[in-house]
């Protein structure tokens, strides 16, 4: 038990040090473009975190996380678009270009910033709760659930692409001005935008970490390892799976809102299959069983793509694929395996008066 306790303390210390380092960045970076880019990495980190919670700890491989992210992003874009419209001219220009002479009912709630924000987060979260409830109660799991999420993602992509008069179609939505909340304008290139993303990333990580270490999290991980045994013990497997899938969707929806706040743009590309698969790759390379490892995986991959993608062009995909194969082959738990090995080495080197009840094995990083 002593080793488990010390490993948990070590994990929390690593988390505190990591986020403390992120808080120093706005004080040392004067380049507004770089600060915006780093904030965008924080959005990617939230997406990787959501995949780690759902797949790594819940055992639910979700290939359609772009649904929650995309719906959240479109809700935020609609809110920001309506902020720039006047009461005398509430119809966005792209709707006029598509021969609409009135504001659609779908858009009217987004005339209120507060209501728009609530809908941007609530709609994708409720969708995850409904979709997950239906699937898990029908005992759809494993690769079958992954295929269903992929099919649903493609359906949403097609709908948003085809309903051009309401969604902007392939051109997407481009709010002309920055997001304004409570009279405060959030410049996407300002430290304020960075702080918003960092606070949401830290809050989501804290909630996810507490979930994994709670009794609920332990049951969820038991379901991941042997769902039939847990069901035999009287637990509602579908209920636990639905909750963890919904919380994952909530985090992705928040990431979608932050994305639009930072880039002031959203298009069907945010619901593209390739982007959702990228989220899974981030989590796998960082370590899907490690929340922090998944975040770092997103930082490393997207950072490398930003600075190496232009140099290697299409070859970058081959490099990423090769790196993914190497990590999966030699580090099945991702780069977080290196941290686990370090903790195990520390435990073996620390003198003890008696052997640990668990044999001194290192606890998997979370």
Short mmCIF file of C-alpha atoms in Angstrom, two decimals:
data_model
loop_
_atom_site.label_atom_id
_atom_site.label_comp_id
_atom_site.label_asym_id
_atom_site.label_seq_id
_atom_site.Cartn_x
_atom_site.Cartn_y
_atom_site.Cartn_z
CA UNK A 1 0.00 0.00 0.00
CA UNK A 2 2.93 2.31 0.65
CA UNK A 3 4.06 2.14 -2.96
CA UNK A 4 0.56 2.90 -4.22
CA UNK A 5 0.28 5.91 -1.92
CA UNK A 6 3.67 7.31 -2.93
CA UNK A 7 2.88 6.81 -6.63
CA UNK A 8 -0.39 8.72 -6.28
CA UNK A 9 1.38 11.57 -4.54
CA UNK A 10 4.05 11.56 -7.26
CA UNK A 11 1.37 11.71 -9.94
CA UNK A 12 -0.33 14.74 -8.35
CA UNK A 13 3.05 16.48 -8.02
CA UNK A 14 3.73 15.90 -11.74
CA UNK A 15 0.32 17.34 -12.62
CA UNK A 16 0.89 20.43 -10.46
CA UNK A 17 4.35 21.00 -11.95
CA UNK A 18 3.00 20.57 -15.49
CA UNK A 19 0.20 23.11 -15.12
CA UNK A 20 2.43 25.47 -13.16
CA UNK A 21 4.78 25.46 -16.14
CA UNK A 22 1.86 26.27 -18.46
CA UNK A 23 0.90 29.28 -16.29
CA UNK A 24 4.36 30.79 -16.79
CA UNK A 25 4.04 30.84 -20.59
CA UNK A 26 1.95 34.06 -20.91
CA UNK A 27 4.48 35.85 -18.73
CA UNK A 28 7.42 34.86 -20.92
CA UNK A 29 5.92 34.83 -24.43
CA UNK A 30 5.47 38.21 -26.08
CA UNK A 31 4.60 36.92 -29.56
CA UNK A 32 0.79 37.04 -29.79
CA UNK A 33 0.69 34.58 -32.69
CA UNK A 34 2.75 32.02 -30.74
CA UNK A 35 0.54 32.50 -27.69
CA UNK A 36 -2.54 31.82 -29.82
CA UNK A 37 -0.86 28.71 -31.22
CA UNK A 38 -0.03 27.42 -27.75
CA UNK A 39 -3.61 28.03 -26.66
CA UNK A 40 -4.74 25.97 -29.66
CA UNK A 41 -2.51 23.14 -28.45
CA UNK A 42 -4.45 23.36 -25.19
CA UNK A 43 -7.64 22.65 -27.16
CA UNK A 44 -5.98 19.61 -28.71
CA UNK A 45 -4.95 18.56 -25.21
CA UNK A 46 -8.58 18.67 -24.07
CA UNK A 47 -9.57 16.43 -26.98
CA UNK A 48 -6.81 13.93 -26.19
CA UNK A 49 -7.88 14.02 -22.53
CA UNK A 50 -11.46 13.20 -23.50
CA UNK A 51 -10.29 10.22 -25.57
CA UNK A 52 -8.09 8.98 -22.71
CA UNK A 53 -11.02 9.13 -20.30
CA UNK A 54 -13.38 7.35 -22.69
CA UNK A 55 -11.02 4.84 -24.30
CA UNK A 56 -8.15 4.42 -21.87
CA UNK A 57 -10.19 4.24 -18.67
CA UNK A 58 -13.64 3.37 -19.98
CA UNK A 59 -12.53 0.93 -22.64
CA UNK A 60 -14.83 2.66 -25.16
CA UNK A 61 -13.09 3.29 -28.47
CA UNK A 62 -14.78 6.40 -29.85
CA UNK A 63 -13.87 7.20 -33.45
CA UNK A 64 -16.50 9.92 -33.65
CA UNK A 65 -15.38 12.39 -30.99
CA UNK A 66 -15.57 15.02 -33.72
CA UNK A 67 -19.35 14.99 -33.26
CA UNK A 68 -19.22 16.60 -29.81
CA UNK A 69 -16.32 18.82 -30.83
CA UNK A 70 -18.00 19.94 -34.05
CA UNK A 71 -21.41 20.59 -32.52
CA UNK A 72 -19.81 22.61 -29.75
CA UNK A 73 -17.77 24.55 -32.29
CA UNK A 74 -20.79 25.32 -34.47
CA UNK A 75 -22.80 26.40 -31.42
CA UNK A 76 -20.02 28.79 -30.41
CA UNK A 77 -19.66 30.10 -33.98
CA UNK A 78 -23.39 30.75 -34.19
CA UNK A 79 -23.26 32.63 -30.89
CA UNK A 80 -20.35 34.78 -32.03
CA UNK A 81 -21.97 35.40 -35.42
CA UNK A 82 -25.18 36.65 -33.81
CA UNK A 83 -23.15 38.95 -31.54
CA UNK A 84 -22.06 40.83 -34.65
CA UNK A 85 -25.60 41.11 -36.06
CA UNK A 86 -27.77 44.10 -35.23
CA UNK A 87 -31.42 43.91 -34.24
CA UNK A 88 -32.39 45.66 -37.45
CA UNK A 89 -30.35 43.21 -39.54
CA UNK A 90 -30.26 39.86 -37.70
CA UNK A 91 -29.69 37.72 -40.80
CA UNK A 92 -26.04 36.70 -41.41
CA UNK A 93 -24.69 37.54 -44.90
CA UNK A 94 -24.27 33.92 -46.01
CA UNK A 95 -27.99 33.34 -45.40
CA UNK A 96 -28.87 36.32 -47.60
CA UNK A 97 -26.63 34.86 -50.30
CA UNK A 98 -28.68 31.67 -50.06
CA UNK A 99 -31.98 33.56 -50.53
CA UNK A 100 -33.16 33.37 -46.91
CA UNK A 101 -35.30 36.37 -45.97
CA UNK A 102 -35.73 35.58 -42.28
CA UNK A 103 -33.64 34.25 -39.42
CA UNK A 104 -34.26 30.48 -39.10
CA UNK A 105 -35.78 29.22 -35.87
CA UNK A 106 -32.62 27.15 -35.29
CA UNK A 107 -30.58 30.35 -35.03
CA UNK A 108 -32.90 32.48 -32.92
CA UNK A 109 -31.81 31.17 -29.46
CA UNK A 110 -28.22 32.14 -30.27
CA UNK A 111 -29.17 35.82 -30.27
CA UNK A 112 -28.62 35.53 -26.51
CA UNK A 113 -24.98 34.93 -25.65
CA UNK A 114 -25.79 33.10 -22.42
CA UNK A 115 -28.32 30.81 -24.10
CA UNK A 116 -25.96 30.24 -27.01
CA UNK A 117 -23.13 29.13 -24.73
CA UNK A 118 -25.42 26.77 -22.84
CA UNK A 119 -26.69 25.24 -26.07
CA UNK A 120 -23.16 24.94 -27.50
CA UNK A 121 -22.21 22.70 -24.56
CA UNK A 122 -25.56 21.10 -23.71
CA UNK A 123 -26.59 19.91 -27.19
CA UNK A 124 -23.51 17.73 -27.86
CA UNK A 125 -23.52 16.51 -24.26
CA UNK A 126 -27.17 15.47 -24.44
CA UNK A 127 -26.55 13.83 -27.79
CA UNK A 128 -23.75 11.73 -26.25
CA UNK A 129 -26.03 10.80 -23.35
CA UNK A 130 -28.85 9.73 -25.69
CA UNK A 131 -26.69 7.99 -28.28
CA UNK A 132 -24.55 6.27 -25.64
CA UNK A 133 -27.60 5.18 -23.67
CA UNK A 134 -29.17 3.55 -26.71
CA UNK A 135 -25.98 1.82 -27.81
CA UNK A 136 -24.83 0.59 -24.41
CA UNK A 137 -28.26 -0.66 -23.37
CA UNK A 138 -28.25 -2.69 -26.56
CA UNK A 139 -24.82 -3.98 -25.47
CA UNK A 140 -23.09 -2.54 -28.52
CA UNK A 141 -19.41 -2.40 -27.62
CA UNK A 142 -15.88 -2.83 -28.90
CA UNK A 143 -15.31 -2.43 -32.63
CA UNK A 144 -19.06 -2.37 -33.28
CA UNK A 145 -19.49 0.76 -31.18
CA UNK A 146 -16.45 2.33 -32.87
CA UNK A 147 -18.04 1.71 -36.27
CA UNK A 148 -21.35 3.20 -35.12
CA UNK A 149 -19.63 6.39 -33.91
CA UNK A 150 -17.79 6.60 -37.23
CA UNK A 151 -21.05 6.22 -39.15
CA UNK A 152 -22.77 8.86 -37.02
CA UNK A 153 -19.84 11.24 -37.54
CA UNK A 154 -20.14 10.82 -41.31
CA UNK A 155 -23.88 11.52 -41.08
CA UNK A 156 -23.35 14.79 -39.21
CA UNK A 157 -20.62 15.78 -41.65
CA UNK A 158 -22.98 15.25 -44.59
CA UNK A 159 -25.86 17.14 -42.97
CA UNK A 160 -23.75 20.19 -42.14
CA UNK A 161 -22.18 20.13 -45.59
CA UNK A 162 -25.51 19.91 -47.41
CA UNK A 163 -27.54 22.42 -45.37
CA UNK A 164 -25.57 25.36 -46.73
CA UNK A 165 -28.26 27.96 -46.11
CA UNK A 166 -28.20 27.19 -42.38
CA UNK A 167 -24.60 26.11 -41.72
CA UNK A 168 -22.56 27.86 -44.40
CA UNK A 169 -21.87 24.54 -46.10
CA UNK A 170 -18.31 23.86 -47.18
CA UNK A 171 -17.34 27.48 -46.44
CA UNK A 172 -18.29 27.12 -42.80
CA UNK A 173 -18.92 30.02 -40.44
CA UNK A 174 -16.51 32.91 -39.93
CA UNK A 175 -17.65 35.27 -37.14
CA UNK A 176 -16.33 38.74 -38.06
CA UNK A 177 -15.44 39.81 -34.53
CA UNK A 178 -13.98 38.39 -31.33
CA UNK A 179 -16.08 36.71 -28.68
CA UNK A 180 -17.59 39.07 -26.12
CA UNK A 181 -18.80 37.88 -22.72
CA UNK A 182 -20.15 40.08 -19.92
CA UNK A 183 -18.93 43.16 -21.77
CA UNK A 184 -15.37 41.81 -22.04
CA UNK A 185 -13.92 41.15 -25.49
CA UNK A 186 -11.73 38.06 -25.65
CA UNK A 187 -9.06 38.78 -28.25
CA UNK A 188 -7.96 35.35 -29.60
CA UNK A 189 -4.33 36.54 -29.61
CA UNK A 190 -4.39 37.92 -26.08
CA UNK A 191 -3.28 36.30 -22.80
CA UNK A 192 -6.96 36.32 -21.78
CA UNK A 193 -7.82 33.72 -24.43
CA UNK A 194 -4.86 31.61 -23.33
CA UNK A 195 -5.98 31.77 -19.70
CA UNK A 196 -9.52 30.72 -20.63
CA UNK A 197 -8.23 27.63 -22.43
CA UNK A 198 -5.74 26.80 -19.68
CA UNK A 199 -8.38 27.07 -16.94
CA UNK A 200 -10.77 24.81 -18.85
CA UNK A 201 -7.98 22.31 -19.58
CA UNK A 202 -6.89 22.27 -15.93
CA UNK A 203 -10.48 21.98 -14.71
CA UNK A 204 -11.28 19.15 -17.13
CA UNK A 205 -8.08 17.33 -16.15
CA UNK A 206 -8.86 17.69 -12.45
CA UNK A 207 -12.39 16.36 -12.90
CA UNK A 208 -11.17 13.46 -15.05
CA UNK A 209 -8.44 12.63 -12.55
CA UNK A 210 -10.87 12.62 -9.63
CA UNK A 211 -13.27 10.43 -11.61
CA UNK A 212 -10.58 7.83 -12.33
CA UNK A 213 -9.57 7.68 -8.66
CA UNK A 214 -13.14 7.50 -7.33
CA UNK A 215 -15.18 4.37 -6.69
CA UNK A 216 -17.07 5.18 -9.89
CA UNK A 217 -13.78 5.19 -11.79
CA UNK A 218 -12.72 1.88 -10.29
CA UNK A 219 -15.97 0.23 -11.37
CA UNK A 220 -15.61 1.76 -14.83
CA UNK A 221 -12.10 0.33 -15.18
CA UNK A 222 -13.40 -3.03 -13.98
CA UNK A 223 -16.03 -2.89 -16.73
CA UNK A 224 -13.27 -2.17 -19.22
CA UNK A 225 -11.41 -5.30 -18.10
CA UNK A 226 -14.37 -7.67 -17.70
CA UNK A 227 -17.84 -6.23 -18.24
CA UNK A 228 -19.67 -9.53 -17.82
CA UNK A 229 -18.23 -10.13 -14.35
CA UNK A 230 -19.20 -6.60 -13.26
CA UNK A 231 -22.69 -7.08 -14.69
CA UNK A 232 -22.95 -10.36 -12.75
CA UNK A 233 -22.11 -8.46 -9.54
CA UNK A 234 -25.22 -6.32 -10.05
CA UNK A 235 -23.79 -3.10 -11.50
CA UNK A 236 -25.47 -1.26 -14.37
CA UNK A 237 -22.75 -1.58 -16.98
CA UNK A 238 -24.71 0.49 -19.52
CA UNK A 239 -25.19 3.26 -16.97
CA UNK A 240 -21.50 3.52 -16.14
CA UNK A 241 -20.50 3.42 -19.81
CA UNK A 242 -23.05 6.09 -20.70
CA UNK A 243 -21.81 8.44 -17.98
CA UNK A 244 -18.12 8.15 -18.91
CA UNK A 245 -18.95 8.55 -22.61
CA UNK A 246 -21.08 11.62 -21.85
CA UNK A 247 -18.42 13.27 -19.68
CA UNK A 248 -15.94 12.67 -22.48
CA UNK A 249 -18.32 14.35 -24.91
CA UNK A 250 -18.75 17.31 -22.57
CA UNK A 251 -14.99 17.91 -22.52
CA UNK A 252 -14.86 17.70 -26.32
CA UNK A 253 -17.73 20.20 -26.61
CA UNK A 254 -15.86 22.67 -24.40
CA UNK A 255 -12.82 22.17 -26.62
CA UNK A 256 -14.97 23.01 -29.65
CA UNK A 257 -16.11 26.27 -28.06
CA UNK A 258 -12.51 27.23 -27.29
CA UNK A 259 -11.45 26.35 -30.82
CA UNK A 260 -13.84 28.85 -32.41
CA UNK A 261 -12.94 31.49 -29.84
CA UNK A 262 -9.28 31.14 -30.88
CA UNK A 263 -9.54 30.76 -34.67
CA UNK A 264 -12.90 32.50 -35.32
CA UNK A 265 -13.81 29.86 -37.86
CA UNK A 266 -15.51 26.47 -38.12
CA UNK A 267 -16.27 24.23 -41.08
CA UNK A 268 -17.26 20.61 -41.78
CA UNK A 269 -13.53 19.82 -41.59
CA UNK A 270 -13.91 19.78 -37.79
CA UNK A 271 -16.24 16.78 -38.26
CA UNK A 272 -13.95 15.06 -40.72
CA UNK A 273 -13.11 11.43 -40.02
CA UNK A 274 -9.39 12.13 -40.24
CA UNK A 275 -9.51 14.68 -37.44
CA UNK A 276 -11.31 12.30 -35.07
CA UNK A 277 -8.78 9.59 -35.87
CA UNK A 278 -6.01 12.07 -35.07
CA UNK A 279 -7.44 12.46 -31.55
CA UNK A 280 -7.11 8.70 -31.04
CA UNK A 281 -3.52 8.80 -32.32
CA UNK A 282 -2.63 11.60 -29.86
CA UNK A 283 -3.98 9.56 -26.95
CA UNK A 284 -2.33 6.33 -28.14
CA UNK A 285 1.10 7.90 -28.58
CA UNK A 286 0.96 9.80 -25.31
CA UNK A 287 -0.53 6.84 -23.45
CA UNK A 288 -4.26 6.23 -23.43
CA UNK A 289 -4.16 4.99 -19.84
CA UNK A 290 -2.58 8.28 -18.75
CA UNK A 291 -4.53 11.54 -18.73
CA UNK A 292 -1.41 13.66 -18.65
CA UNK A 293 0.34 11.43 -21.15
CA UNK A 294 -2.52 11.90 -23.62
CA UNK A 295 -2.32 15.68 -23.27
CA UNK A 296 1.42 15.59 -23.86
CA UNK A 297 0.85 13.34 -26.86
CA UNK A 298 -1.39 15.99 -28.42
CA UNK A 299 1.16 18.71 -27.65
CA UNK A 300 4.03 16.72 -29.17
CA UNK A 301 2.26 15.58 -32.32
CA UNK A 302 0.58 18.89 -33.14
CA UNK A 303 3.70 20.84 -32.25
CA UNK A 304 5.77 18.64 -34.55
CA UNK A 305 3.20 18.99 -37.31
CA UNK A 306 3.24 22.78 -37.01
CA UNK A 307 7.00 23.01 -37.35
CA UNK A 308 7.78 19.94 -39.47
CA UNK A 309 4.62 19.52 -41.53
CA UNK A 310 5.46 22.33 -43.95
CA UNK A 311 9.01 21.06 -44.40
CA UNK A 312 8.06 17.45 -45.10
CA UNK A 313 4.62 18.09 -46.68
CA UNK A 314 2.94 14.75 -47.51
CA UNK A 315 5.92 12.86 -46.10
CA UNK A 316 4.83 14.06 -42.66
CA UNK A 317 1.99 11.53 -42.67
CA UNK A 318 4.49 8.72 -43.28
CA UNK A 319 6.68 10.02 -40.45
CA UNK A 320 3.68 10.19 -38.11
CA UNK A 321 2.57 6.70 -39.13
CA UNK A 322 6.05 5.30 -38.57
CA UNK A 323 6.31 6.96 -35.17
CA UNK A 324 2.88 5.60 -34.23
CA UNK A 325 3.93 2.05 -35.20
CA UNK A 326 7.17 2.30 -33.21
CA UNK A 327 5.39 3.57 -30.10
CA UNK A 328 2.65 0.93 -30.27
CA UNK A 329 5.22 -1.83 -30.87
CA UNK A 330 7.76 -0.94 -28.19
CA UNK A 331 5.68 1.21 -25.80
CA UNK A 332 2.16 -0.31 -25.71
CA UNK A 333 1.11 2.22 -23.05
CA UNK A 334 2.53 5.14 -25.04
CA UNK A 335 5.16 7.60 -23.95
CA UNK A 336 3.68 7.46 -20.44
CA UNK A 337 5.39 4.05 -20.17
CA UNK A 338 8.66 5.90 -19.74
CA UNK A 339 7.25 7.69 -16.68
CA UNK A 340 5.97 4.39 -15.29
CA UNK A 341 9.42 2.89 -15.75
CA UNK A 342 10.95 5.85 -13.92
CA UNK A 343 8.54 5.45 -10.99
CA UNK A 344 9.28 1.72 -10.89
CA UNK A 345 13.02 2.38 -10.84
CA UNK A 346 12.56 4.90 -8.03
CA UNK A 347 10.56 2.35 -6.01
CA UNK A 348 13.21 -0.34 -6.47
CA UNK A 349 16.00 2.00 -5.40
CA UNK A 350 14.17 3.26 -2.30
CA UNK A 351 15.12 1.15 0.74
CA UNK A 352 12.20 -0.52 2.49
CA UNK A 353 12.02 -2.40 5.76
CA UNK A 354 9.64 -5.01 4.34
CA UNK A 355 8.36 -5.97 0.89
CA UNK A 356 5.29 -4.12 -0.36
CA UNK A 357 2.04 -6.12 -0.39
CA UNK A 358 1.70 -5.58 -4.13
CA UNK A 359 5.19 -6.85 -4.85
CA UNK A 360 6.57 -3.39 -5.52
CA UNK A 361 5.09 -3.14 -8.99
CA UNK A 362 4.71 0.43 -10.20
CA UNK A 363 1.22 1.81 -10.42
CA UNK A 364 0.15 2.73 -13.99
CA UNK A 365 0.34 6.45 -14.63
CA UNK A 366 -2.94 8.30 -14.73
#
